[in-house]
CSV table of C-alpha atoms in Angstrom, one decimal:
chain,number,residue,atom,x,y,z
A,103,UNK,CA,-20.3,-5.0,17.6
A,104,UNK,CA,-17.1,-6.0,19.3
A,105,UNK,CA,-14.3,-3.5,19.7
A,106,UNK,CA,-11.1,-4.0,17.8
A,107,UNK,CA,-9.3,-4.7,21.1
A,108,UNK,CA,-11.8,-7.6,22.0
A,109,UNK,CA,-11.5,-9.2,18.5
A,110,UNK,CA,-7.7,-9.0,18.5
A,111,UNK,CA,-7.0,-10.1,22.0
A,112,UNK,CA,-8.9,-13.4,21.3
A,113,UNK,CA,-6.6,-14.2,18.4
A,114,UNK,CA,-3.1,-14.3,19.9
A,115,UNK,CA,-2.2,-10.9,18.5
A,116,UNK,CA,-0.3,-8.2,20.1
A,117,UNK,CA,-0.2,-4.5,19.4
A,118,UNK,CA,3.4,-3.7,18.6
A,119,UNK,CA,3.2,0.0,17.7
A,120,UNK,CA,1.5,3.3,18.1
A,121,UNK,CA,-1.6,4.6,16.3
A,122,UNK,CA,-1.0,5.5,12.7
A,123,UNK,CA,-3.3,8.1,11.1
A,124,UNK,CA,-4.1,8.1,7.4
A,125,UNK,CA,-5.8,11.6,7.0
A,126,UNK,CA,-7.2,10.6,3.6
A,127,UNK,CA,-7.7,7.0,4.4
A,128,UNK,CA,-6.4,4.2,2.2
A,129,UNK,CA,-7.6,4.2,-1.4
A,130,UNK,CA,-11.0,2.7,-1.5
A,131,UNK,CA,-11.4,3.2,2.3
A,132,UNK,CA,-11.5,7.0,2.7
A,133,UNK,CA,-13.4,7.0,5.9
A,134,UNK,CA,-11.1,4.7,7.9
A,135,UNK,CA,-8.2,6.8,9.2
A,136,UNK,CA,-6.7,5.3,12.4
A,137,UNK,CA,-4.8,2.0,12.4
A,138,UNK,CA,-2.5,0.0,14.6
A,139,UNK,CA,0.2,-2.5,13.7
A,140,UNK,CA,-0.4,-6.0,15.1
A,141,UNK,CA,2.0,-8.9,15.2
A,142,UNK,CA,0.9,-12.5,15.6
A,143,UNK,CA,2.4,-13.9,18.7
A,144,UNK,CA,3.3,-17.2,17.0
A,145,UNK,CA,3.4,-15.9,13.5
A,146,UNK,CA,5.8,-15.1,10.8
A,147,UNK,CA,8.0,-12.0,11.5
A,148,UNK,CA,7.7,-11.2,7.8
A,149,UNK,CA,4.2,-10.0,8.1
A,150,UNK,CA,2.2,-7.7,10.2
A,151,UNK,CA,-1.4,-6.6,10.3
A,152,UNK,CA,-2.5,-3.1,9.7
A,153,UNK,CA,-5.7,-3.1,11.8
A,154,UNK,CA,-8.3,-0.4,11.6
A,155,UNK,CA,-9.0,0.9,15.1
A,156,UNK,CA,-12.6,2.0,14.3
A,157,UNK,CA,-13.7,-1.1,12.4
A,158,UNK,CA,-12.5,-4.6,13.5
A,159,UNK,CA,-13.4,-6.0,10.1
A,160,UNK,CA,-10.9,-3.9,8.3
A,161,UNK,CA,-7.3,-5.2,8.4
A,162,UNK,CA,-4.5,-5.5,5.8
A,163,UNK,CA,-1.5,-7.8,5.8
A,164,UNK,CA,1.5,-5.7,5.3
A,165,UNK,CA,5.2,-6.3,4.8
A,166,UNK,CA,8.5,-4.5,4.5
A,167,UNK,CA,9.0,-4.3,0.7
A,168,UNK,CA,12.8,-4.8,1.1
A,169,UNK,CA,12.0,-8.5,1.5
A,170,UNK,CA,10.8,-8.7,-2.1
A,171,UNK,CA,13.0,-6.0,-3.7
A,172,UNK,CA,16.1,-5.0,-1.6
A,173,UNK,CA,16.5,-1.5,-3.3
A,174,UNK,CA,12.8,-0.8,-3.6
A,175,UNK,CA,12.8,2.3,-1.3
A,176,UNK,CA,15.9,3.9,-2.8
A,177,UNK,CA,14.6,3.5,-6.3
A,178,UNK,CA,11.4,5.6,-5.6
A,179,UNK,CA,12.0,9.2,-6.5
A,180,UNK,CA,12.4,11.5,-3.5
A,181,UNK,CA,9.4,13.6,-4.5
A,182,UNK,CA,7.2,10.5,-4.2
A,183,UNK,CA,8.9,8.9,-1.2
A,184,UNK,CA,8.4,12.1,0.8
A,185,UNK,CA,4.7,13.1,0.0
A,186,UNK,CA,4.3,16.8,0.8
A,187,UNK,CA,1.1,15.9,2.7
A,188,UNK,CA,3.4,14.1,5.3
A,189,UNK,CA,6.8,15.7,5.1
A,190,UNK,CA,8.2,19.2,5.4
A,191,UNK,CA,11.2,19.1,3.0
A,192,UNK,CA,12.2,22.7,3.8
A,193,UNK,CA,13.6,21.3,7.2
A,194,UNK,CA,17.4,21.3,6.9
A,195,UNK,CA,17.6,17.9,8.5
A,196,UNK,CA,14.9,16.4,6.3
A,197,UNK,CA,17.1,13.4,5.4
A,198,UNK,CA,18.2,12.5,9.0
A,199,UNK,CA,17.7,8.8,9.6
A,200,UNK,CA,15.0,9.2,12.2
A,201,UNK,CA,13.0,11.3,9.8
A,202,UNK,CA,13.1,9.0,6.8
A,203,UNK,CA,9.8,7.5,5.7
A,204,UNK,CA,8.8,4.0,6.6
A,205,UNK,CA,7.4,2.1,3.6
A,206,UNK,CA,5.1,-0.9,3.8
A,207,UNK,CA,3.3,-2.8,1.1
A,208,UNK,CA,-0.1,-4.5,1.2
A,209,UNK,CA,-0.1,-8.2,0.7
A,210,UNK,CA,-3.1,-9.9,-0.9
A,211,UNK,CA,-3.6,-13.6,0.2
A,212,UNK,CA,-6.4,-15.2,-1.8
A,213,UNK,CA,-8.3,-17.4,0.6
A,214,UNK,CA,-8.9,-20.1,-2.0
A,215,UNK,CA,-5.2,-20.3,-2.9
A,216,UNK,CA,-2.8,-18.7,-0.5
A,217,UNK,CA,0.2,-19.7,-2.7
A,218,UNK,CA,-1.0,-17.0,-5.1
A,219,UNK,CA,-0.2,-14.3,-2.6
A,220,UNK,CA,1.0,-11.0,-4.0
A,221,UNK,CA,2.4,-7.7,-2.9
A,222,UNK,CA,1.2,-4.4,-4.2
A,223,UNK,CA,4.4,-2.7,-5.1
A,224,UNK,CA,2.7,0.0,-7.2
A,225,UNK,CA,0.8,1.5,-4.3
A,226,UNK,CA,3.0,1.4,-1.1
A,227,UNK,CA,2.0,2.9,2.2
A,228,UNK,CA,4.3,5.7,3.4
A,229,UNK,CA,4.6,6.5,7.1
A,230,UNK,CA,6.2,9.6,8.7
A,231,UNK,CA,7.8,8.0,11.8
A,232,UNK,CA,7.8,11.3,13.7
A,233,UNK,CA,4.3,12.5,13.2
A,234,UNK,CA,2.8,8.9,12.7
A,235,UNK,CA,0.9,10.2,9.7
A,236,UNK,CA,0.6,8.0,6.7
A,237,UNK,CA,-0.6,7.9,3.1
A,238,UNK,CA,-0.9,5.4,0.3
A,239,UNK,CA,0.9,6.7,-2.7
A,240,UNK,CA,0.7,5.5,-6.3
A,241,UNK,CA,4.1,5.3,-8.0
A,242,UNK,CA,4.5,7.1,-11.4
A,243,UNK,CA,6.8,4.3,-12.6
A,244,UNK,CA,4.4,1.8,-14.2
A,245,UNK,CA,7.1,-0.9,-14.1
A,246,UNK,CA,5.9,-1.8,-10.7
A,247,UNK,CA,3.1,-4.4,-10.3
A,248,UNK,CA,0.1,-4.1,-8.0
A,249,UNK,CA,0.2,-7.9,-8.0
A,250,UNK,CA,3.8,-8.9,-7.6
A,251,UNK,CA,3.9,-12.7,-6.8
A,252,UNK,CA,5.7,-13.3,-3.6
A,253,UNK,CA,5.0,-16.8,-2.4
A,254,UNK,CA,8.4,-18.3,-3.4
A,255,UNK,CA,10.3,-15.5,-1.7
A,256,UNK,CA,8.2,-15.8,1.4
A,257,UNK,CA,8.6,-19.6,1.5
A,258,UNK,CA,12.4,-19.2,1.0
A,259,UNK,CA,12.6,-16.7,3.8
A,260,UNK,CA,10.7,-19.0,6.2
A,261,UNK,CA,12.7,-22.2,5.5
B,194,UNK,CA,-20.6,15.9,-18.1
B,195,UNK,CA,-19.3,19.2,-19.4
B,196,UNK,CA,-17.9,18.8,-22.9
B,197,UNK,CA,-15.4,21.4,-24.3
B,198,UNK,CA,-13.3,21.5,-27.4
B,199,UNK,CA,-9.7,22.7,-27.1
B,200,UNK,CA,-6.7,23.0,-29.4
B,201,UNK,CA,-3.1,22.1,-28.7
B,202,UNK,CA,-1.6,24.9,-26.4
B,203,UNK,CA,-4.9,25.9,-25.0
B,204,UNK,CA,-5.8,25.5,-21.3
B,205,UNK,CA,-8.6,24.8,-18.8
B,206,UNK,CA,-8.8,26.1,-15.3
B,207,UNK,CA,-10.8,24.1,-12.7
B,208,UNK,CA,-11.9,25.5,-9.3
B,209,UNK,CA,-9.5,28.5,-9.6
B,210,UNK,CA,-6.5,26.3,-8.9
B,211,UNK,CA,-6.1,23.3,-11.3
B,212,UNK,CA,-4.8,24.1,-14.7
B,213,UNK,CA,-4.9,21.6,-17.5
B,214,UNK,CA,-3.0,22.3,-20.7
B,215,UNK,CA,-3.3,20.4,-23.9
B,216,UNK,CA,0.4,19.9,-24.8
B,217,UNK,CA,-0.1,18.1,-28.0
B,218,UNK,CA,-2.3,15.7,-30.0
B,219,UNK,CA,-0.7,13.0,-32.1
B,220,UNK,CA,-1.9,9.6,-33.4
B,221,UNK,CA,-4.9,9.2,-31.2
B,222,UNK,CA,-3.1,10.4,-28.1
B,223,UNK,CA,-3.5,13.6,-26.1
B,224,UNK,CA,-0.6,14.9,-23.9
B,225,UNK,CA,-1.8,16.9,-21.0
B,226,UNK,CA,0.1,19.1,-18.6
B,227,UNK,CA,-1.6,19.4,-15.2
B,228,UNK,CA,-0.7,22.1,-12.6
B,229,UNK,CA,-2.4,21.6,-9.3
B,230,UNK,CA,-1.6,22.3,-5.6
B,231,UNK,CA,0.9,19.8,-4.2
B,232,UNK,CA,-1.6,18.1,-1.9
B,233,UNK,CA,-3.9,17.2,-4.8
B,234,UNK,CA,-3.2,13.7,-6.1
B,235,UNK,CA,-3.5,13.2,-9.8
B,236,UNK,CA,-3.8,9.6,-11.0
B,237,UNK,CA,-4.3,7.8,-14.3
B,238,UNK,CA,-7.8,6.5,-13.6
B,239,UNK,CA,-7.2,2.9,-14.5
B,240,UNK,CA,-4.2,2.7,-12.1
B,241,UNK,CA,-6.2,4.4,-9.4
B,242,UNK,CA,-9.0,1.8,-10.0
B,243,UNK,CA,-6.5,-1.0,-9.9
B,244,UNK,CA,-5.1,0.1,-6.5
B,245,UNK,CA,-8.6,0.5,-5.0
B,246,UNK,CA,-9.5,-3.0,-6.4
B,247,UNK,CA,-6.3,-4.6,-4.9
B,248,UNK,CA,-7.0,-2.9,-1.5
B,249,UNK,CA,-10.5,-4.2,-1.4
B,250,UNK,CA,-9.4,-7.7,-2.3
B,251,UNK,CA,-6.6,-7.5,0.3
B,252,UNK,CA,-9.0,-6.6,3.1
B,253,UNK,CA,-11.6,-9.2,2.4
B,254,UNK,CA,-9.2,-12.0,3.4
B,255,UNK,CA,-10.4,-13.3,6.7
B,256,UNK,CA,-8.0,-12.4,9.5
B,257,UNK,CA,-6.6,-15.9,10.1
B,258,UNK,CA,-3.2,-16.7,11.4
B,259,UNK,CA,-0.9,-16.1,8.4
B,260,UNK,CA,1.9,-17.9,10.1
B,261,UNK,CA,-0.2,-21.0,10.4
B,262,UNK,CA,-1.4,-20.9,6.8
B,263,UNK,CA,2.2,-20.6,5.5
B,264,UNK,CA,3.6,-23.3,7.8
B,265,UNK,CA,0.8,-25.6,6.6
B,266,UNK,CA,1.6,-25.0,3.0
B,267,UNK,CA,5.4,-25.5,3.6
B,268,UNK,CA,4.7,-28.7,5.4
B,269,UNK,CA,2.6,-30.0,2.6
B,270,UNK,CA,5.3,-29.1,0.1
B,271,UNK,CA,8.0,-30.8,2.1
B,272,UNK,CA,5.9,-33.9,2.4
B,273,UNK,CA,5.2,-34.0,-1.4
B,274,UNK,CA,9.0,-33.7,-2.0
B,275,UNK,CA,9.6,-36.7,0.4
B,276,UNK,CA,6.9,-38.7,-1.4
B,277,UNK,CA,8.3,-38.0,-4.9
B,278,UNK,CA,12.1,-37.7,-4.5
């Protein structure tokens, strides 16, 4: 089996960030814990790849949810946005900008019909930028869709 | 599966640390109050299953250049607009 680095270097991708660890994995993938963020050298800046380090076959397309819903992050209750598994809220500077969570959402792009691409706004990924630990949370507000259609927004942003 | 009968107001305790209280029973619905350590995630099962399903579908997409896919679609769209003004 090729390593992730070999697979990725042949595809015009570059590693843009540090290793992110999901101690509990991503839901449905509990055994895959270490990921890197990749950017396509000639690709759209809207999307990045969350690539598993230990399994080249596992990669998710991820995006900043603010593209699809500008106030998405602010609307998530603080208790959910700062999972206790990742953040120590007893720290007096817990809300300092450099300590705020980074949120990403997973994009599904059906191969047979990429125009039906959707964003999972119900189960965002939360990253602690300081510890580089992350977790997929499930929002308690059932108003969010796990299949929010995004093609039109993406197309508009690319034009 | 362990099957127990409980009345409103009664509780269960699981593994010494998870408490489940039957808050009320009305019109075919049961309201539960769950007390568990902060790190233990509690989900409605159908929502949990939905997220797992979406994650699995998201990952099965072949890692092709998304930028190229999108540009191709947009080019096709633009062309069809030119053809049918």
